[in-house]
mmCIF file of C-alpha atoms in Angstrom:
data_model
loop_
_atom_site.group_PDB
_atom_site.id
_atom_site.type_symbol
_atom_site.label_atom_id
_atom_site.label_comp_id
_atom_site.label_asym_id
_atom_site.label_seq_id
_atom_site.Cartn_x
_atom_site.Cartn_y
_atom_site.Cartn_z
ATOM 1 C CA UNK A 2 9.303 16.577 -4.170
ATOM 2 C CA UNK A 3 7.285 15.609 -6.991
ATOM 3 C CA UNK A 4 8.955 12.669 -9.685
ATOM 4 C CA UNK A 5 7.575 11.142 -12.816
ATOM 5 C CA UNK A 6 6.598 7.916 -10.646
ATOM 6 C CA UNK A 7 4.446 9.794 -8.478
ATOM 7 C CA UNK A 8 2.316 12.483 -10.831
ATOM 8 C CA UNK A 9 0.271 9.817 -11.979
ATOM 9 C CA UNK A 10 -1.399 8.533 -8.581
ATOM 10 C CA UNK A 11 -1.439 11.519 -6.187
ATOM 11 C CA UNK A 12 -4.858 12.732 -5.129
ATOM 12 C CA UNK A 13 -5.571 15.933 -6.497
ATOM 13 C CA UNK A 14 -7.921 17.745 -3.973
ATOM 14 C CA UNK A 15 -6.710 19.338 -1.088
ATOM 15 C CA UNK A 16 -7.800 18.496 2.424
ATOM 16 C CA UNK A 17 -9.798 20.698 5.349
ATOM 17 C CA UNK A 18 -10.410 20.086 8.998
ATOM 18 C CA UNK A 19 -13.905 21.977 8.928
ATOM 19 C CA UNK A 20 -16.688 19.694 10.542
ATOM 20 C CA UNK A 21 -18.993 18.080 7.492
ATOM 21 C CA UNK A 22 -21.359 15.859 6.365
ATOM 22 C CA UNK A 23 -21.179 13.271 3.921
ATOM 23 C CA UNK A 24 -23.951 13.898 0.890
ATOM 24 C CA UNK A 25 -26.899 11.342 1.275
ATOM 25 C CA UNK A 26 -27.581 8.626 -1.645
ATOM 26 C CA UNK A 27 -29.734 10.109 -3.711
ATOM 27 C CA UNK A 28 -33.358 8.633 -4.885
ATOM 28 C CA UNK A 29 -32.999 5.756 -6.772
ATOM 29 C CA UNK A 30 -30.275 4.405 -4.949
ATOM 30 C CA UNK A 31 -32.035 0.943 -3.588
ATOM 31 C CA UNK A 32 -33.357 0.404 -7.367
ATOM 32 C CA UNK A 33 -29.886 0.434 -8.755
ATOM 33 C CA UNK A 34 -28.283 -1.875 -6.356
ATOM 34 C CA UNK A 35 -28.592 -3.702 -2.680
ATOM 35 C CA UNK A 36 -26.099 -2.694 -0.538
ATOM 36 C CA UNK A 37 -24.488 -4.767 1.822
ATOM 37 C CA UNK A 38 -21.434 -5.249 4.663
ATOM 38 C CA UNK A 39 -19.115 -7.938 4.553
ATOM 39 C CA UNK A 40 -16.709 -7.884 7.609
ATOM 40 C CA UNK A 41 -13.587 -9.045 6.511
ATOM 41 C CA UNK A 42 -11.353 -8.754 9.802
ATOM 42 C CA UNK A 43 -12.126 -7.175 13.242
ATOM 43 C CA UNK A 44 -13.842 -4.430 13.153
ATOM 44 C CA UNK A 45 -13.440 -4.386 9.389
ATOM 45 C CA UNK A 46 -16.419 -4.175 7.412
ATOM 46 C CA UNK A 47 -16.566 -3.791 3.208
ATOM 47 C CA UNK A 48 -18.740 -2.223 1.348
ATOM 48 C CA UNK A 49 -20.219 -4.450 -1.040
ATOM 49 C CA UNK A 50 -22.795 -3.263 -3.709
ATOM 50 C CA UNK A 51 -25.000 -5.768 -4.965
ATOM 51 C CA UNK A 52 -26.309 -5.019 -8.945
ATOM 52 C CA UNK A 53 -28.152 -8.536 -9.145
ATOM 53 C CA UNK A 54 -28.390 -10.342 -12.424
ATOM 54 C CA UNK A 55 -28.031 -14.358 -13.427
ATOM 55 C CA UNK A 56 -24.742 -15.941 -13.897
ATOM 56 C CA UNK A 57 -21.988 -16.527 -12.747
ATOM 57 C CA UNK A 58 -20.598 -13.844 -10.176
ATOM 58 C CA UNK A 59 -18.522 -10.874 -11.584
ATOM 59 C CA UNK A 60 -16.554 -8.230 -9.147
ATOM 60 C CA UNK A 61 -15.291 -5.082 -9.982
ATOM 61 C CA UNK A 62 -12.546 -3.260 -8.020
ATOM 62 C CA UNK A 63 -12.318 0.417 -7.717
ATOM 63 C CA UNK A 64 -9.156 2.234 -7.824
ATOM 64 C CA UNK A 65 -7.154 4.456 -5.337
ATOM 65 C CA UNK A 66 -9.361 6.772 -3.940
ATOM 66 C CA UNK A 67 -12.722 5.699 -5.404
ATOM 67 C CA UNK A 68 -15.629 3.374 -4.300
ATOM 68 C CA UNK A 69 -17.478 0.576 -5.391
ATOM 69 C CA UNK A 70 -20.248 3.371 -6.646
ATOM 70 C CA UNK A 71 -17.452 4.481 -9.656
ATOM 71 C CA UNK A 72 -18.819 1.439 -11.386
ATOM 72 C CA UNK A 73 -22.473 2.324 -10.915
ATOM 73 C CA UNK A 74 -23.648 3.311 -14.614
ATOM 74 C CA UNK A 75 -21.117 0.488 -15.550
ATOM 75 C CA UNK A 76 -21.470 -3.035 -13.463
ATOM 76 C CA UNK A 77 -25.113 -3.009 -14.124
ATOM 77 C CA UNK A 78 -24.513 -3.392 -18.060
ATOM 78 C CA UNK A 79 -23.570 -6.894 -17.422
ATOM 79 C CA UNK A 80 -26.122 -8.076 -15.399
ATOM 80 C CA UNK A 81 -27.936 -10.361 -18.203
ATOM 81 C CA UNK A 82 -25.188 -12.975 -18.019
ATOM 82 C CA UNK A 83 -23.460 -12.203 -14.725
ATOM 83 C CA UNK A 84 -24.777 -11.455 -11.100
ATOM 84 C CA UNK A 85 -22.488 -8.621 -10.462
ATOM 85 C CA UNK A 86 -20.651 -6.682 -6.932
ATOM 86 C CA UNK A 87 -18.251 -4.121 -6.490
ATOM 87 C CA UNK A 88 -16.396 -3.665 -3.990
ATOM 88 C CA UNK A 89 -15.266 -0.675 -1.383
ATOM 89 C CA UNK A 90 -11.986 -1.399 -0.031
ATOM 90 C CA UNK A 91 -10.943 -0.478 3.833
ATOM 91 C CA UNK A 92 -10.355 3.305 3.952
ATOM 92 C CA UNK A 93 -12.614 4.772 1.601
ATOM 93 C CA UNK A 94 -16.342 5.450 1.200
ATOM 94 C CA UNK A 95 -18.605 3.665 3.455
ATOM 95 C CA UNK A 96 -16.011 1.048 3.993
ATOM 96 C CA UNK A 97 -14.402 0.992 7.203
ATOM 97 C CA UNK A 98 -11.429 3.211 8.408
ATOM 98 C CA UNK A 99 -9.048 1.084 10.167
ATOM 99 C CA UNK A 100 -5.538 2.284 10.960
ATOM 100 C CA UNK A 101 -3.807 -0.590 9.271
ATOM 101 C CA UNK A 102 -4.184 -3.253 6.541
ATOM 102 C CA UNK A 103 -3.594 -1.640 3.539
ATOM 103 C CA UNK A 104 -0.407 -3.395 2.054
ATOM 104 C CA UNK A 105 -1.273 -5.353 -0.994
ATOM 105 C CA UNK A 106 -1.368 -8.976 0.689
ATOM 106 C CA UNK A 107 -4.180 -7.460 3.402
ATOM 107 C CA UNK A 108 -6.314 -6.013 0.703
ATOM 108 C CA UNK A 109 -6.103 -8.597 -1.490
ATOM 109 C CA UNK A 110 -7.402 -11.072 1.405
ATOM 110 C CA UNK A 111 -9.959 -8.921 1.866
ATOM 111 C CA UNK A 112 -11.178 -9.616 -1.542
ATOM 112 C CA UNK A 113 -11.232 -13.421 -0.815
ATOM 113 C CA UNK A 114 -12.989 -12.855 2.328
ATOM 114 C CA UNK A 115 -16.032 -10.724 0.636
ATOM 115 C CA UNK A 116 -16.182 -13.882 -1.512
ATOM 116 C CA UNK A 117 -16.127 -16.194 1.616
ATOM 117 C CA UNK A 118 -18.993 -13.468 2.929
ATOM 118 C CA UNK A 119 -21.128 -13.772 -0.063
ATOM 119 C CA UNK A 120 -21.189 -17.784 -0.270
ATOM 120 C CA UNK A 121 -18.832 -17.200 -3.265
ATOM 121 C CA UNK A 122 -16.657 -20.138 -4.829
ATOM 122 C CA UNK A 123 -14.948 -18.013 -7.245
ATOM 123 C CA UNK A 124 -15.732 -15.448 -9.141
ATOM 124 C CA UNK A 125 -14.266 -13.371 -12.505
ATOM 125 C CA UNK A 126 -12.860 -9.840 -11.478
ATOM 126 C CA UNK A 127 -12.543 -5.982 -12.968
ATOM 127 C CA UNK A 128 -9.902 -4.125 -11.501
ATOM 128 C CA UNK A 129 -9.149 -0.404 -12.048
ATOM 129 C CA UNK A 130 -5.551 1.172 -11.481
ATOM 130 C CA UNK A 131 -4.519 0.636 -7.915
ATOM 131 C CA UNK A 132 -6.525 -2.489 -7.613
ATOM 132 C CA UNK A 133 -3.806 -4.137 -10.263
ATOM 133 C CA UNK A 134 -1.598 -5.500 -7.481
ATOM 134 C CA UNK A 135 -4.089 -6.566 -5.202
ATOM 135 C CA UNK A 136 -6.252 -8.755 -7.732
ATOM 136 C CA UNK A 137 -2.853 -10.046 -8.829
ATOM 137 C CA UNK A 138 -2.190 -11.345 -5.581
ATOM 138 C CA UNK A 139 -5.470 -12.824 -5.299
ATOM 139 C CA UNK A 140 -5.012 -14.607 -8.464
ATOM 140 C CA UNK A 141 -1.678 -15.887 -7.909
ATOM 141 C CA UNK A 142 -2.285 -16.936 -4.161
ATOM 142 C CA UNK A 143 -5.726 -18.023 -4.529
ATOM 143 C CA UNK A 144 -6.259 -19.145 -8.331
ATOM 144 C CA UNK A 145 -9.326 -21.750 -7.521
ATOM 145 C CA UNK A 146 -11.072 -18.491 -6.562
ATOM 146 C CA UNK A 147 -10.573 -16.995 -9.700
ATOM 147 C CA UNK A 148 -12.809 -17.899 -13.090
ATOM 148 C CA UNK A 149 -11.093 -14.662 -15.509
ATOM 149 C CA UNK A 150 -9.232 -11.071 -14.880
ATOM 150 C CA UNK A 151 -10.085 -7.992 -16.161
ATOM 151 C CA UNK A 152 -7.508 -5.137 -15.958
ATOM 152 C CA UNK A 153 -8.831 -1.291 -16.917
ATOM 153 C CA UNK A 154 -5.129 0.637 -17.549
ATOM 154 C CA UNK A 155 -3.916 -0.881 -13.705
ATOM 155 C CA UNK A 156 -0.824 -0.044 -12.334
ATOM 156 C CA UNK A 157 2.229 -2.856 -12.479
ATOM 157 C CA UNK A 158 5.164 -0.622 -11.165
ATOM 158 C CA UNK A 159 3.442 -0.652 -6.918
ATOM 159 C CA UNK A 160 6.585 -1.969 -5.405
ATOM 160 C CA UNK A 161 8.902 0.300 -6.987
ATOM 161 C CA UNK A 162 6.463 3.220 -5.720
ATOM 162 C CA UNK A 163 6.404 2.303 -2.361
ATOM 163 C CA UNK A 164 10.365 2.008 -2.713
ATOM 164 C CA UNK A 165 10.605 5.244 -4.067
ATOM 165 C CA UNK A 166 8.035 6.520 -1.256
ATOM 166 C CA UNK A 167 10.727 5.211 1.159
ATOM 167 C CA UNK A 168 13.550 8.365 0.436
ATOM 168 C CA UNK A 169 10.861 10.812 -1.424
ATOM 169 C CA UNK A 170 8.036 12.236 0.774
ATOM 170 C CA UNK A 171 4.663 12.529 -0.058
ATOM 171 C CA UNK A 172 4.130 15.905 -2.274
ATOM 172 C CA UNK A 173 1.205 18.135 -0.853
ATOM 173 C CA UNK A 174 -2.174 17.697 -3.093
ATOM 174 C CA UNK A 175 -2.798 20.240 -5.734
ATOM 175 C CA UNK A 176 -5.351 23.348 -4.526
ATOM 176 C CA UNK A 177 -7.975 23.240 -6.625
ATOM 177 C CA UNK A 178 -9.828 26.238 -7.996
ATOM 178 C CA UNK A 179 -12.165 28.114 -5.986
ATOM 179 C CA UNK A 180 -15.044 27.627 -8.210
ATOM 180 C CA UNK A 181 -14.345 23.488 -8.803
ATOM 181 C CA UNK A 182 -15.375 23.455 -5.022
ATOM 182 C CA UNK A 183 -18.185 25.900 -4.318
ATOM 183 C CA UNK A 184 -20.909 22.903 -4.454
ATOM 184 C CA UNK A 185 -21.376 19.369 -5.352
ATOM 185 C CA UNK A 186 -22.178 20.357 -8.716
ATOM 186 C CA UNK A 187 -19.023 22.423 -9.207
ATOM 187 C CA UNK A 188 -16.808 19.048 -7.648
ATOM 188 C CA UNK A 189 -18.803 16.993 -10.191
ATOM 189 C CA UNK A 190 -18.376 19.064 -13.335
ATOM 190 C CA UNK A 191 -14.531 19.442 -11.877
ATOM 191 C CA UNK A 192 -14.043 15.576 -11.560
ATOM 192 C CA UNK A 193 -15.570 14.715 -15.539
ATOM 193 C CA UNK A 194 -13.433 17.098 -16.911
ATOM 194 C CA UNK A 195 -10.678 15.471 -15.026
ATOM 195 C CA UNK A 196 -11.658 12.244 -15.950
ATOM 196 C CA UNK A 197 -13.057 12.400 -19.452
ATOM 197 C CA UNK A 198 -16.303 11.362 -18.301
ATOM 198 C CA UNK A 199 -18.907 12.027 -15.600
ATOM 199 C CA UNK A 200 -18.935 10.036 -12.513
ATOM 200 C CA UNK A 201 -21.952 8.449 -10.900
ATOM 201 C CA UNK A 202 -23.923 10.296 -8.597
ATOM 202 C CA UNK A 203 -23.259 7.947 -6.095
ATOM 203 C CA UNK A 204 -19.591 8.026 -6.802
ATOM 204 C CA UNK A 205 -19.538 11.766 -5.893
ATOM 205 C CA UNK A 206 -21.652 11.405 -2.856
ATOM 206 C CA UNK A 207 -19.229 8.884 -1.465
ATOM 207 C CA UNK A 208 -16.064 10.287 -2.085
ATOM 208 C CA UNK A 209 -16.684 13.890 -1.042
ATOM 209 C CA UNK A 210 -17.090 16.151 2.016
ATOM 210 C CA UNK A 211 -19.221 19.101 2.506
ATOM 211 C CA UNK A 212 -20.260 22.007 4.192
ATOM 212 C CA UNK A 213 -24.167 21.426 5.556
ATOM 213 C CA UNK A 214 -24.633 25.222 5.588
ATOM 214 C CA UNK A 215 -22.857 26.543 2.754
ATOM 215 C CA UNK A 216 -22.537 23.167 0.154
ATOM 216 C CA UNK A 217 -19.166 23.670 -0.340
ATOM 217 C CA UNK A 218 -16.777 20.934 -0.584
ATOM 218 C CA UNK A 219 -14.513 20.277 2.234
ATOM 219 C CA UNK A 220 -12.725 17.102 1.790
ATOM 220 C CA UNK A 221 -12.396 13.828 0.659
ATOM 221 C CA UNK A 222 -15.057 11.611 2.049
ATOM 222 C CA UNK A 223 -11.849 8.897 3.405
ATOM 223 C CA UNK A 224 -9.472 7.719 5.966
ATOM 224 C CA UNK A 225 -6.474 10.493 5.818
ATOM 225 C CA UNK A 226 -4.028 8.640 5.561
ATOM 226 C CA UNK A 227 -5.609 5.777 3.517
ATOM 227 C CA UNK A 228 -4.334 6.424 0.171
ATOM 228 C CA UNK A 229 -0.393 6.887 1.393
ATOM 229 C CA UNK A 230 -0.998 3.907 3.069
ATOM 230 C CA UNK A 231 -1.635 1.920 0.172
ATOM 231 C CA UNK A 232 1.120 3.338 -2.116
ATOM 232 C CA UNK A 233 3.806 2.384 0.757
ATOM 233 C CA UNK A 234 2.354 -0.935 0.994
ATOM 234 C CA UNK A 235 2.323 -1.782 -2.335
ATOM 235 C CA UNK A 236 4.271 -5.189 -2.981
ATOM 236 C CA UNK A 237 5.379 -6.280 -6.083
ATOM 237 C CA UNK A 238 3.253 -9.349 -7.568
ATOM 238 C CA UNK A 239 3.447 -11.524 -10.465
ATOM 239 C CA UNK A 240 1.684 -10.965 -13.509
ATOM 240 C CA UNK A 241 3.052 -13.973 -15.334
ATOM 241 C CA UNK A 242 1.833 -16.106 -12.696
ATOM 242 C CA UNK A 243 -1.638 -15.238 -13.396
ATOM 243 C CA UNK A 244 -3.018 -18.336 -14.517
ATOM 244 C CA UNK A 245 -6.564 -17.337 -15.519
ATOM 245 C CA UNK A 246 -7.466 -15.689 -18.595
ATOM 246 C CA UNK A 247 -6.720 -12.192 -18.769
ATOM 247 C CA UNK A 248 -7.926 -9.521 -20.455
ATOM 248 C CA UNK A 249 -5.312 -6.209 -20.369
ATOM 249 C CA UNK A 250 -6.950 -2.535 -20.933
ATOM 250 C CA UNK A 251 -4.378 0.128 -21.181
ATOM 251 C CA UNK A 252 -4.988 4.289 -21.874
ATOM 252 C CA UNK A 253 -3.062 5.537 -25.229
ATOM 253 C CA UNK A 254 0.574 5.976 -24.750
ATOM 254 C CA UNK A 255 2.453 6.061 -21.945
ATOM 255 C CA UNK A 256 4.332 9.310 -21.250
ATOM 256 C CA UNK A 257 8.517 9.325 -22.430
ATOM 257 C CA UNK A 258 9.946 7.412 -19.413
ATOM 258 C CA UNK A 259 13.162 8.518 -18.730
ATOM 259 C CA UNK A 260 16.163 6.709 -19.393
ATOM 260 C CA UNK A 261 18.455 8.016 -16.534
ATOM 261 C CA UNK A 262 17.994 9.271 -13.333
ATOM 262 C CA UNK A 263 19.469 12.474 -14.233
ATOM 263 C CA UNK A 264 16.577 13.327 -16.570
ATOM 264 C CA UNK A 265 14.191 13.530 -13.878
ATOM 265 C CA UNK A 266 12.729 16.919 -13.202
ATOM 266 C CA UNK A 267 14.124 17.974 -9.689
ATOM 267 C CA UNK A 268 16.748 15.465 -9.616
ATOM 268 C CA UNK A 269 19.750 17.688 -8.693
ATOM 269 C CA UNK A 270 18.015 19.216 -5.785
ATOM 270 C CA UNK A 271 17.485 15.586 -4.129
ATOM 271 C CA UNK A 272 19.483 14.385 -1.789
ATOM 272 C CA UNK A 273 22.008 11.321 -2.495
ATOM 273 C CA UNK A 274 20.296 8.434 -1.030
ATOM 274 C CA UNK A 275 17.172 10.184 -3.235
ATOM 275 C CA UNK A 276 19.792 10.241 -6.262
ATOM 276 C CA UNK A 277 20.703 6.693 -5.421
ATOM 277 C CA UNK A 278 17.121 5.084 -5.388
ATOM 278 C CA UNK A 279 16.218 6.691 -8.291
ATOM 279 C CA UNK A 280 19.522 5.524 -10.164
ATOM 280 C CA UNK A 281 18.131 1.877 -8.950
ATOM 281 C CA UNK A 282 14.407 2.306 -9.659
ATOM 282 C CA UNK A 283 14.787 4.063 -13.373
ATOM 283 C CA UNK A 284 16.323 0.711 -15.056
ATOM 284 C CA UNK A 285 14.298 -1.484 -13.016
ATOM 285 C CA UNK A 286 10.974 0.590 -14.102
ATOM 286 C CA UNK A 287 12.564 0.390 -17.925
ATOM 287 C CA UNK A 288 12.794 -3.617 -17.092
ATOM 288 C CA UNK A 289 9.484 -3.832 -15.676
ATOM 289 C CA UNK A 290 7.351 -2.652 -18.608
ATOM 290 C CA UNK A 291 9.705 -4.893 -21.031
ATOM 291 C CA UNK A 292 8.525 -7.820 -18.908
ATOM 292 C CA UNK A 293 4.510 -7.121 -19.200
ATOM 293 C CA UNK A 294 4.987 -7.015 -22.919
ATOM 294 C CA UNK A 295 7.026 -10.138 -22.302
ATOM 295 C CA UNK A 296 3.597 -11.270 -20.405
ATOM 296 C CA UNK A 297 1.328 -9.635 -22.771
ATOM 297 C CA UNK A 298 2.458 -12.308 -24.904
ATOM 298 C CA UNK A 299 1.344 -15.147 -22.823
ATOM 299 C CA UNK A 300 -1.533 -17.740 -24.551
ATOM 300 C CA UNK A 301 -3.871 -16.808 -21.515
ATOM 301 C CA UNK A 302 -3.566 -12.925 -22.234
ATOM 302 C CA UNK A 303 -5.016 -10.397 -24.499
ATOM 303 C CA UNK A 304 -4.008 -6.767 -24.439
ATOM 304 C CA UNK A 305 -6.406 -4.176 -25.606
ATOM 305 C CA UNK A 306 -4.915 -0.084 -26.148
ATOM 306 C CA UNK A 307 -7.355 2.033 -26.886
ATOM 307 C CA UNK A 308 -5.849 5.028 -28.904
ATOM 308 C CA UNK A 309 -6.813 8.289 -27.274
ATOM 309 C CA UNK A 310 -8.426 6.823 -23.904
ATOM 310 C CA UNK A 311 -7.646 7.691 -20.567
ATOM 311 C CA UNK A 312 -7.264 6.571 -17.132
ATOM 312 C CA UNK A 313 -11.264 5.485 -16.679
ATOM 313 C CA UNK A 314 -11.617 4.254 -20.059
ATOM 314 C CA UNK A 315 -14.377 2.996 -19.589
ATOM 315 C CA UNK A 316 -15.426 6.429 -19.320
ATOM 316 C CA UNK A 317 -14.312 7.495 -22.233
ATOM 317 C CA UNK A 318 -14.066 4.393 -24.467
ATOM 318 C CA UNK A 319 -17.515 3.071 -23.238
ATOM 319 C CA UNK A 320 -18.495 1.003 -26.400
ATOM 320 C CA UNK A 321 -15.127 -0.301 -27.018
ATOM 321 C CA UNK A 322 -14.192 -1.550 -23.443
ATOM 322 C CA UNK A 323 -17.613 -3.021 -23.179
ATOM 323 C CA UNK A 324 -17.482 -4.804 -26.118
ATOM 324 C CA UNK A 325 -14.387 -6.258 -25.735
ATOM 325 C CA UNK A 326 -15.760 -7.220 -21.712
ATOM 326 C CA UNK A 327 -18.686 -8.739 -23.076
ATOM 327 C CA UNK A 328 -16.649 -11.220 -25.475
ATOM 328 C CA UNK A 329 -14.040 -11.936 -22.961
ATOM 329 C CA UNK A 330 -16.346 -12.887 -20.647
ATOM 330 C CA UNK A 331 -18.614 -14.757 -22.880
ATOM 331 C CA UNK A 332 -16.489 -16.724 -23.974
ATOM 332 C CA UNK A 333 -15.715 -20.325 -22.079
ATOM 333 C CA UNK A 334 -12.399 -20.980 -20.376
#
């Protein structure tokens, strides 16, 4: 059953058991970054992309669902005063697919160990959506490791997700339309109109499945079960801990949250330990976003809404976010 907590993270392409192929990297690939594998537990290897540049070192975090290559057109704009990664985490892409480690705590070490891999002391970090809680944790658990923060619109509400995912199940994907799927052209022109912006090439090649005969898509290019698997283990983390400076993106306004339980769409269908959660989690969501303006207001943040933007605002608030970026991170601690 589908809830106001939920609509907002679910992926929304259906999957297929069809035998595929992943699209090669186009040309160009090699010139626009070095990629490289950082293993980061036992049979756990990273993705790590590589843009180059001088300065001090600057990783970006993808969301749920994406790569490392979602940053492609992006990272490389600050290469004249940082050298700059991104990061794949387990699951997804070219990462790899291991059937456990993706609670908030695991992924978040594996961000420390990619900086272990790559001779890193610290670095500053960018972290998009679902990468929120685990760059929290890294900066709360391991602050020497961490020169500055960058959030673009990241969730704060994990834990009460995953505590809602606990009594709600999962709700099926969306179908897309026939024609958003016929080729990797269609998926791309689906996925900008989705997202306000056009992905990377690379970004589209690595997160999608399809059919070697006919080019249609098939399904995402991931472990199945990766991105539940992250939602359930999200753990709740402490922004106000965050001792580094902080720079706070967030899209427009947020949608009417609702002040009861009762005013959730669906909610006299569920059953009463559903009811019951959902009586607990409403106030505790209402409390939660009074505390990050509570944090908002710290000396060592600075929150940024962009009117109008959306989810990769970056995307669609290009000049703006990078602007604001550029000074934050010029700018000594």
């Amino acid at each position: 059953m589908r809830t106001l907590f939920l609509l907002c993270c679910l992926s929304l392409v259906a999957c297929a058991t069809t035998a595929s192929v992943p699209v090669p990297a186009s040309a160009g690939s090699s010139a626009l970054h070095e990629v490289k594998r950082v293993k980061v537990a036992e049979n756990v290897e990273l993705e790590v992309l590589d843009f180059g540049g001088r300065g001090p070192a600057l990783v970006f975090l993808p969301g749920l669902g994406d790569t490392g290559h979602v940053f492609d057109t992006f990272a490389p704009e600050f290469t004249a005063a940082h050298h700059v990664y991104s990061v794949t985490r387990r699951g997804f892409g070219s990462s790899s697919w291991p059937e456990q480690g993706y609670d908030t705590a695991t992924l978040g070490e594996d961000v420390v160990r990619v900086l272990d891999g790559l001779g890193l002391a610290k670095a500053s970090f960018v972290g998009h959506s679902a990468a929120g809680p685990e760059l929290t944790w890294v900066a709360t658990h391991h602050p020497e490791r961490v020169e500055k923060v960058v959030y673009l619109d990241v969730r704060t509400d994990g834990d009460l997700l995953a505590e809602l995912l606990t009594v709600l199940p999962m709700p099926p994907p969306s179908e897309p339309a026939p024609e958003d799927v016929a080729s990797r052209a269609a998926v791309a022109a689906a996925a900008a109109r989705h997202v306000g912006g056009a992905l990377p090439e690379h970004e589209i090649d690595e997160t999608s499945e399809f059919d070697p005969n006919t080019g249609r898509y098939l399904r995402d290019h991931e472990w199945p079960h990766a991105e539940e698997r992250v939602m359930k283990g999200f753990l709740k983390v402490d922004f106000a801990a965050v001792r580094a400076p902080v720079l706070f993106f967030s899209a427009g306004e947020p949608p009417p949250r609702p002040q009861r339980a009762e005013d959730i769409p669906g909610f006299p269908q569920m059953t009463p330990p559903q009811q019951e959660t959902l009586r607990t989690l409403v106030p505790r969501k209402l409390e939660r976003d009074a505390e990050m303006e509570r944090v908002l207001s710290m000396p060592n943040w600075k929150g940024v809404k962009l009117e109008h933007a959306r989810h990769y605002l970056w995307l669609t608030h290009h000049d703006e976010v990078l602007r604001e970026m550029m000074t934050f991170l010029g700018t000594s601690s």
